Amino acid sequence: MTRQATTERDDKGDEIAVPEGGRFLYPACRWTLAVILLQYGFAKLFGAQFTVLDSELDKPLGAVSGSWLTWYYFGYSPLFGNLIALLQVGLGVALAFRRTTLLGAAGAAPLLAGIVVLDISYRIALDAMLVALAGAGCGSYLLWRHRRELVAVFWADRNRVAPRSRRTRPRWVHAVLVVLLLAVPASCSYYVANYNNRSPTPLDGTWDVTAGAFQPPALPGPAERVYFEHNRSHRLVLRSGQTWQTHHFEVDPATATIGIWQTWLTKGEQLLSGRYGLTGDRLVITATDPASGRSLRWELRRVPPEQLRRAP
């Protein structure tokens, strides 16, 4: 059984064949997608989206849910939020005209598919995810109906702006260039993440001060929590109340010695020099203040990671 086709006229007045099943589904998807995009865009422009409750702003970062974290991130910059809103409104308007329907669908389908992934990943409300999923489905259907134009633009017509050189070049040369294109950025990123950014030490992690007092200049009180950062080499952060202060630290596991300096990476004035003893989750630092010569005994207890981060 063959599918019946009807005809309609394109923008130039020429007749084109339209499958019977798409005569109603195509405009339904087109206008549904336009409404979804316009609703998304105007909601941002008028403050119905990307606004955060004061009670959420007052929570520690590790206690903020994924949905509010996402809301806060996108709403932090009014410029960024409004640009997204204008993009969504523009795509919605493009879908309202036959000539620019493909342009609107090409921008809307990946945009809404990304929102679906975001909704799932950060556990945003189910109804919001279903709306985005419906929009992504409508956009995908429109792109499927325009698949011939897309294949022509992105594959069949090739690259007319930069045509192939007339000089013959062995295929293996291009293959080597592609391999290098992948290998060089990948290896650089791996090096930065695992060697430049990280220099693991036995002290890496978060510690609560249980005894002793260490108070560098400009810190309003003795440090209450200490962060030996694993993902930033030699970075030490001290917290007192609602003040966080960054310093430089180095340890030598072979001699169990530790030093703390004023400025991360460039060091500057040394604030502490001594030895440490690590037994399980208990850390004891016996040191001397280089400036005053006073001795210090600092006791710390490791904070379990699950206390710092909200369970997914």
Short mmCIF file of C-alpha atoms in Angstrom, two decimals:
data_model
loop_
_atom_site.label_atom_id
_atom_site.label_comp_id
_atom_site.label_asym_id
_atom_site.label_seq_id
_atom_site.Cartn_x
_atom_site.Cartn_y
_atom_site.Cartn_z
CA MET A 1 0.00 0.00 0.00
CA THR A 2 1.53 3.31 -1.06
CA ARG A 3 1.18 6.52 0.88
CA GLN A 4 -0.95 9.10 -0.89
CA ALA A 5 0.58 12.48 -1.60
CA THR A 6 -0.97 15.88 -2.10
CA THR A 7 0.54 19.01 -3.55
CA GLU A 8 1.07 22.47 -2.19
CA ARG A 9 2.94 25.50 -3.40
CA ASP A 10 6.32 26.61 -2.13
CA ASP A 11 7.47 30.20 -1.65
CA LYS A 12 8.10 30.59 -5.40
CA GLY A 13 4.65 29.35 -6.31
CA ASP A 14 5.85 25.99 -7.61
CA GLU A 15 3.91 22.86 -6.74
CA ILE A 16 5.64 20.33 -4.48
CA ALA A 17 4.53 16.90 -3.36
CA VAL A 18 3.70 16.51 0.32
CA PRO A 19 3.08 13.08 1.92
CA GLU A 20 -0.46 12.86 3.28
CA GLY A 21 0.80 11.98 6.77
CA GLY A 22 2.91 15.14 6.90
CA ARG A 23 0.24 17.56 5.71
CA PHE A 24 -1.03 18.03 9.26
CA LEU A 25 1.87 16.78 11.38
CA TYR A 26 4.40 19.20 9.86
CA PRO A 27 2.48 22.40 10.72
CA ALA A 28 1.46 20.97 14.09
CA CYS A 29 5.13 20.38 15.00
CA ARG A 30 6.15 23.71 13.55
CA TRP A 31 3.68 25.80 15.56
CA THR A 32 4.02 23.71 18.72
CA LEU A 33 7.77 24.22 18.65
CA ALA A 34 7.32 27.95 18.04
CA VAL A 35 5.02 28.28 21.06
CA ILE A 36 7.44 26.34 23.32
CA LEU A 37 10.39 28.49 22.30
CA LEU A 38 8.50 31.75 22.72
CA GLN A 39 7.24 30.65 26.12
CA TYR A 40 10.81 29.79 27.19
CA GLY A 41 12.18 33.10 25.88
CA PHE A 42 9.57 35.46 27.32
CA ALA A 43 9.65 33.64 30.67
CA LYS A 44 13.32 34.57 30.97
CA LEU A 45 12.83 38.15 29.80
CA PHE A 46 10.04 38.77 32.31
CA GLY A 47 11.72 37.03 35.26
CA ALA A 48 9.71 33.80 35.45
CA GLN A 49 12.87 31.74 34.92
CA PHE A 50 16.43 31.94 36.28
CA THR A 51 15.32 33.55 39.56
CA VAL A 52 16.63 32.09 42.83
CA LEU A 53 15.01 32.06 46.26
CA ASP A 54 16.77 33.85 49.12
CA SER A 55 16.60 30.65 51.15
CA GLU A 56 18.55 28.83 48.42
CA LEU A 57 21.16 31.59 48.20
CA ASP A 58 21.80 31.22 51.92
CA LYS A 59 22.68 27.51 51.68
CA PRO A 60 26.25 26.17 51.48
CA LEU A 61 27.14 25.24 47.89
CA GLY A 62 27.38 21.54 48.70
CA ALA A 63 23.81 21.53 50.02
CA VAL A 64 22.23 23.17 46.95
CA SER A 65 20.19 20.85 44.73
CA GLY A 66 21.09 20.42 41.07
CA SER A 67 18.01 22.27 39.83
CA TRP A 68 18.66 25.37 41.95
CA LEU A 69 22.37 25.23 41.14
CA THR A 70 21.50 25.29 37.43
CA TRP A 71 18.98 28.10 37.93
CA TYR A 72 21.52 30.18 39.83
CA TYR A 73 24.25 29.60 37.26
CA PHE A 74 22.17 30.68 34.26
CA GLY A 75 20.59 33.56 36.14
CA TYR A 76 23.83 34.88 37.64
CA SER A 77 24.51 37.07 34.61
CA PRO A 78 21.50 39.06 33.32
CA LEU A 79 23.33 39.53 30.01
CA PHE A 80 23.78 35.79 29.50
CA GLY A 81 20.20 34.97 30.50
CA ASN A 82 18.75 37.65 28.22
CA LEU A 83 20.88 36.50 25.28
CA ILE A 84 19.50 32.97 25.66
CA ALA A 85 15.99 34.43 25.89
CA LEU A 86 16.45 36.48 22.71
CA LEU A 87 17.84 33.43 20.90
CA GLN A 88 14.79 31.39 21.85
CA VAL A 89 12.40 34.17 20.83
CA GLY A 90 14.24 34.59 17.52
CA LEU A 91 14.04 30.87 16.73
CA GLY A 92 10.37 30.85 17.64
CA VAL A 93 9.68 33.75 15.28
CA ALA A 94 11.70 32.03 12.53
CA LEU A 95 9.40 29.02 12.78
CA ALA A 96 6.41 31.26 12.09
CA PHE A 97 7.57 31.83 8.49
CA ARG A 98 7.83 29.13 5.83
CA ARG A 99 11.05 30.53 4.38
CA THR A 100 12.89 30.37 7.74
CA THR A 101 11.29 27.22 9.19
CA LEU A 102 14.37 25.11 8.54
CA LEU A 103 16.60 27.74 10.17
CA GLY A 104 14.38 27.79 13.27
CA ALA A 105 14.22 24.00 13.49
CA ALA A 106 17.99 23.64 13.01
CA GLY A 107 18.59 25.91 16.00
CA ALA A 108 15.70 24.71 18.16
CA ALA A 109 16.20 20.94 17.97
CA PRO A 110 19.73 20.84 19.48
CA LEU A 111 18.86 23.65 21.92
CA LEU A 112 15.88 21.78 23.36
CA ALA A 113 17.72 18.45 23.27
CA GLY A 114 20.39 20.06 25.43
CA ILE A 115 17.70 21.30 27.82
CA VAL A 116 16.35 17.74 28.08
CA VAL A 117 19.81 16.44 29.00
CA LEU A 118 20.18 19.28 31.51
CA ASP A 119 16.79 18.51 33.06
CA ILE A 120 17.65 14.84 33.46
CA SER A 121 21.20 15.39 34.69
CA TYR A 122 20.28 17.99 37.31
CA ARG A 123 16.91 16.54 38.27
CA ILE A 124 14.84 19.49 37.21
CA ALA A 125 11.04 19.15 37.39
CA LEU A 126 9.50 16.35 35.34
CA ASP A 127 6.92 18.59 33.67
CA ALA A 128 9.68 20.93 32.44
CA MET A 129 11.60 17.97 31.03
CA LEU A 130 8.51 16.67 29.20
CA VAL A 131 7.89 20.07 27.57
CA ALA A 132 11.51 20.25 26.40
CA LEU A 133 11.31 16.64 25.18
CA ALA A 134 8.17 17.43 23.17
CA GLY A 135 9.88 20.44 21.64
CA ALA A 136 13.00 18.45 20.78
CA GLY A 137 10.81 15.80 19.15
CA CYS A 138 8.97 18.39 17.07
CA GLY A 139 12.25 19.96 15.99
CA SER A 140 13.71 16.58 15.07
CA TYR A 141 10.66 15.77 12.95
CA LEU A 142 10.97 19.07 11.08
CA LEU A 143 14.65 18.38 10.40
CA TRP A 144 13.76 14.90 9.15
CA ARG A 145 11.28 16.41 6.71
CA HIS A 146 14.03 18.74 5.48
CA ARG A 147 16.66 16.01 5.34
CA ARG A 148 17.31 16.48 1.59
CA GLU A 149 18.24 20.13 2.07
CA LEU A 150 20.42 19.27 5.04
CA VAL A 151 22.24 16.49 3.19
CA ALA A 152 22.81 18.84 0.27
CA VAL A 153 24.23 21.61 2.45
CA PHE A 154 26.34 19.55 4.85
CA TRP A 155 27.44 16.66 2.61
CA ALA A 156 26.52 16.56 -1.07
CA ASP A 157 27.58 20.11 -1.94
CA ARG A 158 30.82 19.68 0.06
CA ASN A 159 32.74 22.87 0.84
CA ARG A 160 32.40 25.42 -1.92
CA VAL A 161 34.03 28.23 0.05
CA ALA A 162 37.31 26.33 0.43
CA PRO A 163 37.39 23.88 -2.50
CA ARG A 164 39.88 21.04 -2.65
CA SER A 165 43.36 22.03 -3.75
CA ARG A 166 44.33 21.06 -7.27
CA ARG A 167 47.63 19.69 -6.00
CA THR A 168 47.50 15.98 -5.34
CA ARG A 169 48.29 14.99 -1.78
CA PRO A 170 48.61 11.46 -0.43
CA ARG A 171 45.69 10.41 1.75
CA TRP A 172 48.04 9.40 4.54
CA VAL A 173 49.13 13.04 4.96
CA HIS A 174 45.56 14.07 5.76
CA ALA A 175 45.17 11.08 8.05
CA VAL A 176 48.29 12.12 10.00
CA LEU A 177 46.97 15.67 10.31
CA VAL A 178 43.68 14.40 11.72
CA VAL A 179 45.49 12.16 14.21
CA LEU A 180 47.64 15.10 15.34
CA LEU A 181 44.53 17.28 15.57
CA LEU A 182 43.10 14.80 18.10
CA ALA A 183 46.29 13.80 19.88
CA VAL A 184 47.82 17.21 20.62
CA PRO A 185 44.84 18.83 22.42
CA ALA A 186 44.03 15.55 24.19
CA SER A 187 47.57 15.09 25.51
CA CYS A 188 47.84 18.74 26.55
CA SER A 189 44.55 18.56 28.44
CA TYR A 190 45.57 15.31 30.12
CA TYR A 191 48.86 16.84 31.22
CA VAL A 192 47.18 19.96 32.61
CA ALA A 193 44.59 17.93 34.54
CA ASN A 194 46.91 15.29 35.98
CA TYR A 195 50.32 16.95 36.29
CA ASN A 196 50.01 20.72 36.08
CA ASN A 197 46.85 21.07 38.20
CA ARG A 198 47.60 18.18 40.55
CA SER A 199 50.56 17.29 42.69
CA PRO A 200 49.02 14.76 45.13
CA THR A 201 50.11 14.77 48.78
CA PRO A 202 49.05 12.62 51.75
CA LEU A 203 47.27 15.67 53.21
CA ASP A 204 44.94 16.34 50.28
CA GLY A 205 41.37 16.84 51.45
CA THR A 206 39.33 18.85 53.94
CA TRP A 207 40.16 19.01 57.64
CA ASP A 208 38.46 20.45 60.72
CA VAL A 209 40.68 22.02 63.37
CA THR A 210 40.16 20.22 66.70
CA ALA A 211 42.99 21.79 68.73
CA GLY A 212 45.52 24.57 68.38
CA ALA A 213 45.23 27.96 66.72
CA PHE A 214 46.77 29.18 63.48
CA GLN A 215 45.81 32.69 62.36
CA PRO A 216 47.74 34.26 59.48
CA PRO A 217 47.52 38.04 58.93
CA ALA A 218 44.14 39.33 57.62
CA LEU A 219 42.28 36.19 58.74
CA PRO A 220 39.63 37.45 61.21
CA GLY A 221 40.13 34.53 63.61
CA PRO A 222 41.97 31.22 63.99
CA ALA A 223 41.43 28.81 61.10
CA GLU A 224 38.45 26.52 61.72
CA ARG A 225 38.63 24.42 58.55
CA VAL A 226 41.62 23.67 56.33
CA TYR A 227 41.53 22.66 52.65
CA PHE A 228 44.59 21.02 51.09
CA GLU A 229 43.27 21.20 47.53
CA HIS A 230 43.75 18.06 45.44
CA ASN A 231 42.82 19.68 42.12
CA ARG A 232 45.09 22.73 42.48
CA SER A 233 48.72 21.95 43.16
CA HIS A 234 50.06 23.47 46.41
CA ARG A 235 46.85 25.42 47.09
CA LEU A 236 45.88 25.74 50.76
CA VAL A 237 42.67 27.45 51.84
CA LEU A 238 41.91 28.42 55.44
CA ARG A 239 38.40 29.24 56.60
CA SER A 240 37.48 31.32 59.61
CA GLY A 241 33.77 32.08 59.92
CA GLN A 242 32.68 33.28 56.49
CA THR A 243 36.19 34.26 55.38
CA TRP A 244 38.32 32.07 53.13
CA GLN A 245 42.02 32.80 52.68
CA THR A 246 44.28 31.20 50.07
CA HIS A 247 47.95 30.30 50.65
CA HIS A 248 50.73 28.11 49.27
CA PHE A 249 51.78 24.84 50.91
CA GLU A 250 54.39 22.19 50.24
CA VAL A 251 54.99 18.86 51.97
CA ASP A 252 57.76 16.27 51.76
CA PRO A 253 56.37 12.82 52.61
CA ALA A 254 59.88 11.39 52.93
CA THR A 255 60.74 13.69 55.84
CA ALA A 256 57.13 14.44 56.94
CA THR A 257 57.78 18.18 56.73
CA ILE A 258 55.37 20.96 55.78
CA GLY A 259 55.70 24.62 54.90
CA ILE A 260 53.02 27.29 54.36
CA TRP A 261 53.61 30.56 52.53
CA GLN A 262 51.54 33.72 52.05
CA THR A 263 50.84 33.61 48.30
CA TRP A 264 49.83 30.62 46.22
CA LEU A 265 52.49 29.55 43.69
CA THR A 266 54.73 32.62 44.18
CA LYS A 267 55.08 31.85 47.92
CA GLY A 268 56.10 35.23 49.37
CA GLU A 269 56.45 35.38 53.17
CA GLN A 270 56.63 32.03 54.95
CA LEU A 271 53.91 31.64 57.58
CA LEU A 272 54.68 28.21 59.00
CA SER A 273 57.45 25.61 58.93
CA GLY A 274 57.37 22.27 60.72
CA ARG A 275 56.58 18.57 60.68
CA TYR A 276 53.38 16.58 60.48
CA GLY A 277 52.14 13.24 61.71
CA LEU A 278 49.28 11.49 59.92
CA THR A 279 47.42 8.60 61.55
CA GLY A 280 44.25 7.59 59.76
CA ASP A 281 41.93 10.61 59.75
CA ARG A 282 43.96 12.48 62.39
CA LEU A 283 46.62 15.00 61.43
CA VAL A 284 49.00 16.65 63.91
CA ILE A 285 51.27 19.51 62.81
CA THR A 286 54.06 20.74 65.08
CA ALA A 287 55.58 23.87 63.63
CA THR A 288 57.19 27.23 64.24
CA ASP A 289 56.07 30.65 63.14
CA PRO A 290 59.13 31.97 61.23
CA ALA A 291 58.27 35.59 62.03
CA SER A 292 57.72 35.35 65.78
CA GLY A 293 59.47 32.08 66.54
CA ARG A 294 56.44 30.83 68.47
CA SER A 295 55.75 27.10 68.46
CA LEU A 296 52.45 25.67 67.29
CA ARG A 297 50.72 22.34 67.75
CA TRP A 298 47.84 22.00 65.33
CA GLU A 299 45.45 19.04 65.43
CA LEU A 300 43.02 18.35 62.61
CA ARG A 301 40.41 15.71 61.73
CA ARG A 302 39.60 14.74 58.14
CA VAL A 303 36.09 15.63 56.93
CA PRO A 304 34.42 12.79 54.97
CA PRO A 305 33.67 13.84 51.36
CA GLU A 306 29.98 12.94 51.75
CA GLN A 307 29.64 15.71 54.34
CA LEU A 308 30.79 18.28 51.80
CA ARG A 309 28.68 17.25 48.81
CA ARG A 310 25.03 16.54 48.42
CA ALA A 311 24.34 12.96 47.43
CA PRO A 312 23.36 12.73 43.73
#
